[in-house]
Every structure is written in structure tokens, then in C-alpha cells.
Coordinates of C-alpha atoms in Angstrom, one line a residue:
Chain L
M10 CA 31.9 -31.1 -78.1
A11 CA 32.1 -28.3 -80.7
T12 CA 28.7 -26.9 -79.8
N13 CA 29.9 -26.6 -76.2
Q14 CA 32.6 -24.3 -77.2
E15 CA 30.2 -21.7 -78.5
E16 CA 29.2 -18.7 -76.5
V17 CA 29.7 -19.0 -72.8
K18 CA 29.2 -16.0 -70.5
L19 CA 29.2 -15.4 -66.8
L20 CA 27.5 -12.3 -65.5
G21 CA 28.8 -11.6 -62.1
S22 CA 30.6 -9.5 -59.5
V23 CA 34.1 -10.3 -58.1
K24 CA 32.8 -9.8 -54.6
S25 CA 30.1 -12.5 -54.8
P26 CA 30.8 -15.9 -53.3
F27 CA 28.1 -17.3 -55.5
V28 CA 29.7 -16.0 -58.6
C29 CA 33.1 -17.4 -57.3
R30 CA 31.6 -20.9 -57.2
V31 CA 30.8 -20.8 -60.9
H32 CA 34.1 -19.2 -61.7
I33 CA 36.0 -22.1 -60.0
V34 CA 34.0 -24.8 -61.8
L35 CA 34.5 -23.2 -65.2
K36 CA 38.3 -23.0 -64.6
L37 CA 38.4 -26.5 -63.2
K38 CA 36.8 -27.9 -66.4
G39 CA 38.9 -25.7 -68.6
I40 CA 35.9 -23.9 -70.2
E41 CA 36.5 -20.7 -71.9
F42 CA 34.1 -17.9 -71.1
E43 CA 33.5 -14.2 -71.1
F44 CA 33.2 -12.6 -67.7
V45 CA 30.7 -9.7 -67.6
D46 CA 31.4 -7.5 -64.5
E47 CA 28.1 -6.3 -63.3
N48 CA 27.7 -3.1 -61.3
L49 CA 25.1 -4.3 -58.8
A50 CA 24.1 -0.7 -57.9
N51 CA 23.3 -0.2 -61.6
K52 CA 22.2 -3.4 -63.1
S53 CA 22.6 -3.9 -66.8
D54 CA 19.7 -4.5 -69.2
Q55 CA 21.3 -7.8 -70.0
L56 CA 21.2 -8.9 -66.3
L57 CA 17.6 -7.8 -66.0
K58 CA 16.7 -9.6 -69.2
Y59 CA 18.5 -12.8 -68.2
N60 CA 17.3 -13.0 -64.6
P61 CA 14.0 -11.2 -64.3
V62 CA 12.9 -13.3 -61.3
Y63 CA 15.7 -12.4 -58.9
K64 CA 17.7 -9.8 -60.8
K65 CA 20.9 -11.2 -59.2
V66 CA 24.3 -12.6 -60.1
P67 CA 25.6 -15.1 -61.0
V68 CA 23.8 -15.6 -64.4
F69 CA 25.4 -18.2 -66.6
V70 CA 24.6 -17.9 -70.3
H71 CA 25.3 -20.7 -72.8
N72 CA 24.6 -20.0 -76.4
D73 CA 22.1 -17.2 -75.4
K74 CA 20.3 -19.5 -72.9
P75 CA 20.5 -18.1 -69.3
I76 CA 20.6 -20.0 -66.1
S77 CA 20.4 -18.4 -62.6
E78 CA 21.0 -19.7 -59.0
S79 CA 24.6 -20.9 -58.5
L80 CA 23.8 -24.5 -57.5
V81 CA 21.5 -24.9 -60.5
I82 CA 24.3 -23.5 -62.7
L83 CA 26.9 -25.8 -61.2
E84 CA 24.7 -28.9 -62.0
Y85 CA 24.1 -27.7 -65.6
I86 CA 27.9 -27.1 -66.1
D87 CA 28.6 -30.6 -64.8
E88 CA 26.0 -32.2 -67.0
T89 CA 27.2 -30.4 -70.1
W90 CA 31.0 -30.5 -69.7
K91 CA 31.8 -34.0 -68.4
Q92 CA 35.6 -33.6 -67.7
N93 CA 36.6 -33.2 -64.0
P94 CA 33.1 -34.0 -62.6
I95 CA 32.0 -32.2 -59.5
L96 CA 29.1 -34.5 -58.6
P97 CA 29.5 -38.2 -57.9
S98 CA 28.0 -40.7 -60.4
D99 CA 26.2 -42.8 -57.8
P100 CA 22.6 -41.5 -57.1
Y101 CA 22.9 -41.8 -53.3
H102 CA 26.1 -39.9 -53.1
R103 CA 24.7 -37.3 -55.5
A104 CA 21.7 -36.9 -53.2
L105 CA 24.1 -36.4 -50.3
A106 CA 26.2 -33.8 -52.2
R107 CA 23.0 -31.9 -53.0
F108 CA 21.9 -32.1 -49.4
W109 CA 25.2 -30.6 -48.1
S110 CA 25.4 -27.9 -50.7
K111 CA 21.9 -26.8 -49.8
F112 CA 22.8 -27.0 -46.1
I113 CA 25.7 -24.6 -46.7
D114 CA 23.3 -22.2 -48.4
D115 CA 20.4 -22.5 -46.0
K116 CA 22.2 -22.7 -42.7
I117 CA 25.7 -21.3 -43.0
V118 CA 25.5 -18.5 -45.6
A119 CA 22.1 -17.4 -44.3
A120 CA 23.2 -17.4 -40.7
S121 CA 26.4 -15.4 -41.6
V122 CA 24.3 -12.8 -43.5
K123 CA 22.1 -12.5 -40.4
V124 CA 25.2 -12.1 -38.2
V125 CA 26.4 -9.2 -40.3
H126 CA 23.0 -7.5 -40.4
S127 CA 22.2 -7.9 -36.7
V128 CA 24.9 -5.3 -35.7
G129 CA 23.4 -3.1 -33.0
D130 CA 21.0 -5.8 -31.7
E131 CA 23.2 -7.7 -29.3
K132 CA 20.6 -10.4 -28.4
E133 CA 19.7 -11.0 -32.1
R134 CA 23.4 -11.1 -33.0
E135 CA 24.3 -13.6 -30.3
K136 CA 21.5 -15.9 -31.5
N137 CA 22.7 -15.7 -35.1
V138 CA 26.3 -16.4 -34.1
E139 CA 25.1 -19.5 -32.2
E140 CA 23.2 -20.7 -35.2
S141 CA 26.2 -20.2 -37.3
I142 CA 28.4 -22.2 -34.9
E143 CA 25.9 -25.0 -34.6
A144 CA 25.8 -25.3 -38.4
L145 CA 29.6 -25.3 -38.6
Q146 CA 29.7 -28.0 -36.0
I147 CA 27.4 -30.2 -38.1
L148 CA 29.6 -29.7 -41.1
E149 CA 32.7 -30.4 -39.0
N150 CA 31.2 -33.7 -38.0
E151 CA 30.4 -34.6 -41.6
L152 CA 33.9 -34.0 -43.0
K153 CA 35.7 -37.4 -43.3
D154 CA 38.3 -37.0 -46.1
K155 CA 40.6 -34.4 -47.4
F156 CA 37.7 -32.7 -49.2
F157 CA 33.9 -33.1 -49.0
G158 CA 34.3 -34.6 -52.5
G159 CA 36.9 -37.1 -51.3
E160 CA 40.4 -36.9 -52.7
E161 CA 39.3 -34.2 -55.2
I162 CA 37.2 -31.1 -54.7
G163 CA 33.5 -31.5 -55.5
I164 CA 30.3 -29.5 -55.5
V165 CA 30.1 -29.3 -51.7
D166 CA 33.7 -28.0 -51.4
I167 CA 33.0 -25.4 -54.1
A168 CA 29.7 -24.4 -52.5
A169 CA 31.7 -24.0 -49.2
V170 CA 34.1 -21.4 -50.8
F171 CA 32.0 -19.0 -48.7
I172 CA 33.2 -20.7 -45.5
A173 CA 36.9 -20.9 -46.6
F174 CA 37.2 -17.3 -47.9
W175 CA 34.3 -15.0 -47.2
L176 CA 33.6 -16.1 -43.6
P177 CA 37.1 -15.2 -42.4
V178 CA 36.7 -11.7 -44.0
I179 CA 33.4 -11.3 -42.1
Q180 CA 35.0 -12.4 -38.9
D181 CA 37.8 -9.9 -39.3
I182 CA 35.4 -7.1 -40.0
T183 CA 32.9 -7.9 -37.2
G184 CA 35.4 -9.1 -34.7
L185 CA 33.3 -12.2 -34.2
K186 CA 34.8 -15.7 -34.1
M187 CA 32.8 -18.5 -35.6
L188 CA 35.2 -20.7 -37.6
T189 CA 38.4 -21.1 -35.7
A190 CA 41.1 -23.8 -35.8
E191 CA 40.5 -24.6 -32.1
K192 CA 36.8 -25.1 -32.4
F193 CA 36.7 -26.7 -35.8
P194 CA 40.1 -28.3 -36.6
K195 CA 38.9 -30.4 -39.5
L196 CA 37.0 -27.6 -41.1
Y197 CA 39.9 -25.2 -40.6
N198 CA 42.4 -27.7 -42.2
W199 CA 39.9 -28.3 -45.0
S200 CA 39.8 -24.5 -45.7
Q201 CA 43.6 -24.3 -45.9
E202 CA 43.7 -27.3 -48.3
F203 CA 40.9 -25.9 -50.3
L204 CA 42.4 -22.4 -50.6
N205 CA 45.7 -23.9 -51.7
H206 CA 44.1 -26.1 -54.4
P207 CA 45.8 -25.0 -57.7
I208 CA 42.6 -24.0 -59.4
V209 CA 40.9 -22.4 -56.3
K210 CA 44.0 -20.3 -55.4
E211 CA 44.0 -18.7 -58.8
N212 CA 40.3 -18.0 -58.9
I213 CA 39.4 -16.4 -55.6
P214 CA 39.2 -12.6 -55.6
P215 CA 42.1 -10.5 -54.1
R216 CA 41.5 -10.3 -50.4
D217 CA 42.3 -6.6 -49.6
P218 CA 39.8 -5.0 -52.1
L219 CA 37.2 -7.5 -51.0
F220 CA 37.8 -6.6 -47.4
A221 CA 37.6 -2.9 -48.2
I222 CA 34.2 -3.3 -50.0
Y223 CA 32.7 -5.4 -47.2
K224 CA 34.1 -3.1 -44.5
A225 CA 32.6 -0.1 -46.2
Y226 CA 29.2 -1.9 -46.4
Y227 CA 29.5 -2.9 -42.7
D228 CA 30.4 0.7 -41.6
S229 CA 27.3 2.0 -43.5
L230 CA 25.1 -0.6 -41.7
I231 CA 26.4 0.6 -38.3
A232 CA 25.9 4.3 -39.3
S233 CA 22.3 3.5 -40.3
K234 CA 21.4 2.0 -36.9
Chain D
M28 CA 16.8 -57.7 -55.7
A29 CA 14.2 -56.7 -53.1
D30 CA 14.1 -52.9 -52.6
E31 CA 13.1 -51.7 -49.3
V32 CA 11.5 -48.2 -49.6
I33 CA 10.2 -46.3 -46.6
L34 CA 8.7 -42.9 -46.4
L35 CA 8.7 -41.1 -43.1
D36 CA 6.1 -38.4 -43.4
F37 CA 3.2 -36.5 -42.0
W38 CA -0.2 -36.6 -43.9
L39 CA -0.4 -32.8 -44.1
S40 CA 3.0 -32.1 -45.4
P41 CA 3.2 -30.6 -48.9
F42 CA 6.9 -31.7 -49.0
G43 CA 6.0 -35.3 -48.1
S44 CA 3.3 -35.2 -50.8
R45 CA 5.9 -34.5 -53.4
I46 CA 7.7 -37.7 -52.6
R47 CA 4.4 -39.7 -52.5
I48 CA 3.6 -38.4 -56.0
A49 CA 7.0 -39.3 -57.3
L50 CA 6.8 -42.8 -55.8
A51 CA 3.3 -43.3 -57.3
E52 CA 4.4 -42.0 -60.7
K53 CA 7.1 -44.7 -60.8
G54 CA 4.9 -47.4 -59.4
I55 CA 7.2 -48.0 -56.4
K56 CA 5.9 -50.0 -53.5
Y57 CA 6.8 -48.5 -50.2
E58 CA 6.0 -48.5 -46.5
Y59 CA 4.5 -45.3 -45.3
I60 CA 5.3 -44.4 -41.7
E61 CA 3.4 -41.5 -40.1
E62 CA 5.4 -39.3 -37.8
D63 CA 3.0 -37.6 -35.4
L64 CA 4.4 -34.1 -35.3
R65 CA 2.2 -33.3 -32.3
K66 CA 4.3 -35.7 -30.2
N67 CA 8.0 -35.9 -29.5
K68 CA 10.1 -36.8 -32.5
S69 CA 10.5 -40.5 -33.0
S70 CA 13.9 -42.2 -32.6
L71 CA 13.6 -43.3 -36.2
L72 CA 13.3 -39.7 -37.4
L73 CA 16.2 -38.5 -35.2
Q74 CA 18.3 -41.3 -36.5
M75 CA 17.4 -40.8 -40.2
N76 CA 17.5 -37.0 -40.3
P77 CA 19.8 -36.0 -37.5
V78 CA 20.7 -32.7 -39.2
H79 CA 17.2 -31.2 -39.6
K80 CA 15.1 -33.6 -37.6
K81 CA 12.2 -33.0 -40.1
I82 CA 10.0 -35.0 -42.3
P83 CA 9.8 -36.2 -45.0
V84 CA 12.6 -38.6 -45.1
L85 CA 12.9 -41.2 -47.9
I86 CA 14.7 -44.4 -46.7
H87 CA 16.0 -46.7 -49.5
N88 CA 17.5 -49.9 -48.3
G89 CA 18.3 -48.3 -45.0
K90 CA 19.9 -45.2 -46.5
P91 CA 18.1 -41.9 -45.7
I92 CA 17.5 -39.0 -48.1
A93 CA 16.1 -35.8 -46.6
E94 CA 14.8 -32.7 -48.4
S95 CA 11.9 -33.4 -50.7
L96 CA 13.2 -32.1 -54.0
I97 CA 16.5 -34.0 -53.5
A98 CA 14.5 -37.2 -52.7
V99 CA 12.4 -36.7 -55.9
Q100 CA 15.5 -36.3 -58.0
Y101 CA 17.0 -39.4 -56.3
I102 CA 13.9 -41.4 -57.2
D103 CA 14.1 -40.2 -60.8
E104 CA 17.7 -41.2 -61.1
V105 CA 17.4 -44.7 -59.4
W106 CA 14.1 -45.7 -61.0
N107 CA 15.0 -44.3 -64.4
D108 CA 13.3 -47.0 -66.5
K109 CA 9.9 -45.3 -66.6
S110 CA 8.0 -42.0 -66.1
P111 CA 10.9 -39.5 -66.2
L112 CA 10.2 -36.7 -63.7
L113 CA 12.9 -34.4 -65.0
P114 CA 13.6 -33.6 -68.7
S115 CA 16.6 -35.3 -70.4
D116 CA 18.0 -32.1 -71.9
P117 CA 20.5 -30.4 -69.5
Y118 CA 19.1 -26.9 -70.2
E119 CA 15.5 -28.0 -69.7
R120 CA 16.6 -29.7 -66.5
S121 CA 18.2 -26.5 -65.2
H122 CA 15.0 -24.7 -66.0
A123 CA 13.0 -27.2 -64.0
R124 CA 15.4 -27.1 -61.1
F125 CA 15.2 -23.3 -61.1
W126 CA 11.4 -23.2 -60.9
A127 CA 11.1 -26.0 -58.4
D128 CA 13.6 -24.1 -56.2
Y129 CA 11.5 -20.9 -56.7
V130 CA 8.4 -22.8 -55.4
D131 CA 10.5 -24.1 -52.5
K132 CA 11.8 -20.6 -51.5
K133 CA 8.5 -18.7 -51.8
I134 CA 5.2 -20.6 -51.3
Y135 CA 5.4 -22.2 -47.9
E136 CA 7.0 -19.3 -46.0
V137 CA 4.9 -16.6 -47.7
G138 CA 1.7 -18.7 -47.5
R139 CA 2.2 -19.1 -43.7
K140 CA 1.9 -15.4 -43.2
L141 CA -1.7 -15.5 -44.4
Y142 CA -2.8 -17.8 -41.6
T143 CA -0.4 -16.9 -38.8
K144 CA -0.1 -13.1 -39.1
K145 CA -2.4 -10.2 -39.0
G146 CA -2.4 -6.5 -40.1
E147 CA 0.5 -5.2 -42.2
E148 CA 2.5 -8.5 -42.2
Q149 CA -0.5 -10.4 -43.4
E150 CA -1.3 -7.8 -46.1
A151 CA 2.3 -8.0 -47.3
G152 CA 2.1 -11.8 -47.3
K153 CA -1.1 -11.7 -49.4
K154 CA 0.4 -9.4 -51.9
E155 CA 3.5 -11.4 -52.2
L156 CA 1.7 -14.7 -52.6
I157 CA -0.5 -13.4 -55.4
E158 CA 2.7 -12.1 -57.1
V159 CA 4.3 -15.5 -56.8
F160 CA 1.3 -17.3 -58.2
K161 CA 1.1 -14.8 -61.1
L162 CA 4.8 -15.4 -61.9
L163 CA 4.2 -19.1 -61.9
E164 CA 1.2 -18.6 -64.1
Q165 CA 3.4 -16.7 -66.5
E166 CA 5.9 -19.5 -66.5
L167 CA 3.2 -22.1 -67.1
G168 CA 2.0 -20.1 -70.1
D169 CA -0.1 -22.3 -72.4
K170 CA 1.5 -25.5 -71.4
T171 CA -0.7 -28.3 -70.0
Y172 CA 1.7 -28.9 -67.2
F173 CA 4.9 -27.1 -66.2
G174 CA 6.6 -30.2 -67.5
G175 CA 5.0 -29.8 -70.9
D176 CA 2.7 -32.6 -72.0
K177 CA 3.4 -34.6 -68.9
L178 CA 3.6 -34.0 -65.2
G179 CA 7.1 -32.9 -64.3
F180 CA 9.4 -31.8 -61.5
V181 CA 7.9 -28.3 -61.1
D182 CA 4.3 -29.7 -61.2
I183 CA 5.3 -32.2 -58.4
A184 CA 7.0 -29.4 -56.4
F185 CA 4.0 -27.1 -56.7
I186 CA 0.8 -29.2 -56.8
P187 CA 0.7 -30.1 -53.1
F188 CA 0.1 -26.5 -52.3
Y189 CA -3.2 -26.7 -54.1
T190 CA -4.5 -28.4 -50.9
W191 CA -3.7 -25.3 -49.0
F192 CA -5.6 -22.9 -51.3
K193 CA -8.8 -23.0 -49.2
T194 CA -6.6 -22.2 -46.1
Y195 CA -4.9 -19.3 -47.9
E196 CA -8.1 -18.0 -49.4
T197 CA -10.1 -18.1 -46.1
F198 CA -7.6 -16.6 -43.8
G199 CA -6.0 -14.4 -46.3
N200 CA -9.3 -13.3 -47.9
I201 CA -8.0 -13.7 -51.4
N202 CA -9.5 -15.4 -54.4
I203 CA -6.8 -17.4 -56.2
E204 CA -9.1 -18.5 -59.1
K205 CA -10.0 -14.9 -59.8
E206 CA -6.4 -13.7 -59.6
C207 CA -4.7 -16.6 -61.4
P208 CA -7.3 -18.7 -63.3
K209 CA -4.7 -20.6 -65.2
I210 CA -3.2 -21.9 -62.0
L211 CA -6.5 -23.2 -60.9
S212 CA -7.1 -25.0 -64.3
W213 CA -3.6 -26.4 -64.1
A214 CA -4.2 -27.7 -60.6
K215 CA -7.5 -29.3 -61.6
R216 CA -5.7 -31.1 -64.5
C217 CA -3.1 -32.4 -62.1
I218 CA -5.5 -33.8 -59.6
K219 CA -7.2 -35.8 -62.3
I220 CA -3.9 -37.8 -62.4
E221 CA -4.2 -40.8 -60.1
S222 CA -0.7 -40.6 -58.7
V223 CA -1.4 -37.0 -57.7
S224 CA -4.9 -37.4 -56.3
K225 CA -4.1 -40.4 -54.2
S226 CA -1.0 -38.6 -52.7
L227 CA -2.6 -35.4 -51.6
P228 CA -4.5 -34.8 -48.4
D229 CA -8.1 -33.5 -48.5
Q230 CA -8.2 -29.7 -48.7
D231 CA -10.9 -29.4 -46.0
K232 CA -8.8 -31.6 -43.6
V233 CA -5.8 -29.3 -44.2
Y234 CA -8.0 -26.3 -43.4
D235 CA -9.5 -27.9 -40.2
F236 CA -6.0 -28.7 -39.0
I237 CA -4.8 -25.1 -39.5
V238 CA -7.9 -23.9 -37.6
E239 CA -6.8 -26.1 -34.7
I240 CA -3.2 -24.8 -34.9
R241 CA -4.4 -21.2 -34.9
K242 CA -6.4 -21.9 -31.7
K243 CA -3.4 -23.4 -30.1
L244 CA -1.2 -20.4 -31.1
G245 CA -3.9 -18.0 -29.8
I246 CA -4.5 -16.4 -33.2
E247 CA -8.1 -15.6 -33.6

């Protein structure tokens, strides 16, 4: 246990939903760490050294050993610090948890990014909104308990912080409605429960500055079209 | 306890091949069901993978697992008494997952551009694919396999694409051996392993299939 308390660093940016995932898990497990705030417009030498392949955040560094890709980081943290596990112990349920986490990345995050960037192209945008809604419907159908992880939050819930917190910001900025209480009551309720979870609520970024950053980015996209 | 293991697959699929290799490495007996992707999707496929409706799907005692790398990890965790596919050390495991994910993100989609696109898009695809292979070559370094002394998770993720090299080289007009000789020698070491060679389709058959696909899509 002593070796686990050595140097733990998280290179990230407050506006990133992927960094937020790692942040939440570290707090959930009570792991002390140093947060290195990266300016993504001017990446540090440290970031480029630790993540030469993608040059992105989050990068998790444990005793000088770096790991990139948020879902890979989450599994490493869960295997290294066993308290408050975020993955089930049974192999089949672990496979399902991995499947749904990947689904969130591949289908929901990806579609939302496309929705934002297709501003100006109505047809393309409509297609991306539909894809987003289809994916949300699949997730809505999948939700059976209070959380995806059951009674407690797990890796899928944490991966879905994008849906609970970032997607509503995107919706407010673009004026598009994808996740609504009417269309997806279970998912909407889940998002409220999740955002009120004692650990989550303390570890999501303040909404107004996040909104301002994303709005400025969106306005610049519109101006460039 | 009789285990029922079924693999719903398509002979050409590099993703299906990964699962075949993992099952063979562990000596697991299974039923192979070929899904004919030229026909309408079977009711079994739609039932077992309703989310993506894609092969491969591993079915263990009636429970389906989709996504090849997830299925390979599942196999490693359930049949954990022999031939470990992932390292035991958490950091090494994260390293293996990172590179397997990299292979997943880059090779199939980029490789496709070489045989489905022309002009600038194809050129960009060629350049990117060589960059990807070179980065993997760097990661391999002087190791026998990505997994070290034995075949591991990254080797399993990557080796099925060896059967696509002829396709990439012919349509993309690239020479993978010249650009990345270590990747070729690694691949040749891998296919000497029985669980790999018996799990992969023939390179020429893959090429012929793609020739047919291109005709159907009207790419000349």
C-alpha cells in the first residue's frame, strides 16, 4: 500500500470530460494526487513527453510511469487501488461494463462532437442529431437500476459524465435537444442522481466558466463557416 | 461443467481472427458459425448483438460478448489457468490495452482508404498507414513479440491485419517490408505459431475478396 502513495499526477484540463472521469475516480478512491493544469493551446514538454502518440489529456502518471486514454487509466486505477471498485468482479459483467463504456465513447461522445462541428450544414447536422438520439435510446433501454453500476456508481456511470454534464451544456449552446426528460426519462433521472452523488457533485467543473469556454469555441466555429 | 462456446464470425474479419487466436491459445473447443455478410443478418446475430448488429460475437453458455478486444480480455479472465494473453502487472496491462486500442483506432479505417479511395484521400491514407506501422515498429523495438517473449494482447490485436498487407500494398502501391522491415519479421514470427496460422485467412483470398468488393462498389 505504501508504494501506491508515492507520486500520483494527473495532467489535464478542467474543461475536458475525459479528465473529469479520472478526477472522479481518484476522489472516489481517496487517492491523493497532483493536478497539472495543461494549457492545450500551448502543450507542456511534460505532456508531449508522457503522451507522444496523441499529445492529449488526460495523462495519468504513477511514480513517473505515464498512462493515456481515459478508459485505460480508469482500469489501471481500479486494479492498483482496490477500495471502492468501479468494475464488477465477475468477468461477464466486466465485459458488459467495458462494452457500454466503449459505446459511450464511440457512439455518444463521437456523435455529439459531430453535432457541434456540423454547424452550418443542416443536413449533416440533422443526421448527427439523429445518430445521437438513437444512441441515447439504446442507453436508455439498457439502464435498469439507479446507476449503470447498480446501487453504486461504476465505470459506465463515470464514463457517462459527458452525458450528464457536458451534453446539456452543448444543448444549451447549440439550441438542439437530444437528452430530454420527456424523451429519455430513465437517463434523465440517472443524470440527476449521478450529478447529486456526493463525490461527483464536488468534482465536476463549475458550469458557467465551462459554458463560456464552449460558447466561445462554438462562436468561432460559426464565424469560420 | 460443460462449457458451450460459440463464435459468430466471418472468415475475412480481422476482428473475428483475434478471438479465434485467443480461443486457440487457450485450447478452448468452440463452435464456429459463419455469418454470411453478403446476405441479410441472421436472427442469431440480431439477437446476440442487437446494439451493433456486427460480427464477431463470442457466446459463452448463451451469454454474448461483442467487440473483439473485450471478448479477448473476457477469454483471458475466464480461462485464466493457462497461456495468459495480458501481462499480470497493472502497468504492463495498461500499456498493452493502450497499444491494442491504438491498433483498433487506426489500422482498419485508415487501411480501408487504400482500397476504397483514390487521389488525395488515398494518398493521405497511404501516408498515415505507413506512419502508424512505423510507430508500432518503434513500440515493438527489439522484442520478439509486442507481448515480450510470448504472443500477447497487442500481437493478437495486430497480427490479423498481416493478411491484409497484400491488399494494402497492391491497391495502395506501398511496400510495407521496405518501410517497416521489423513489422514484417514480427509478423512472420507470429504466423509460425499454430494458434495464429490456423486462425487467419489466406492473404490471397482476402485480396480476391476485396477485388470483388471494389467491382461491386464501382471502384476501378
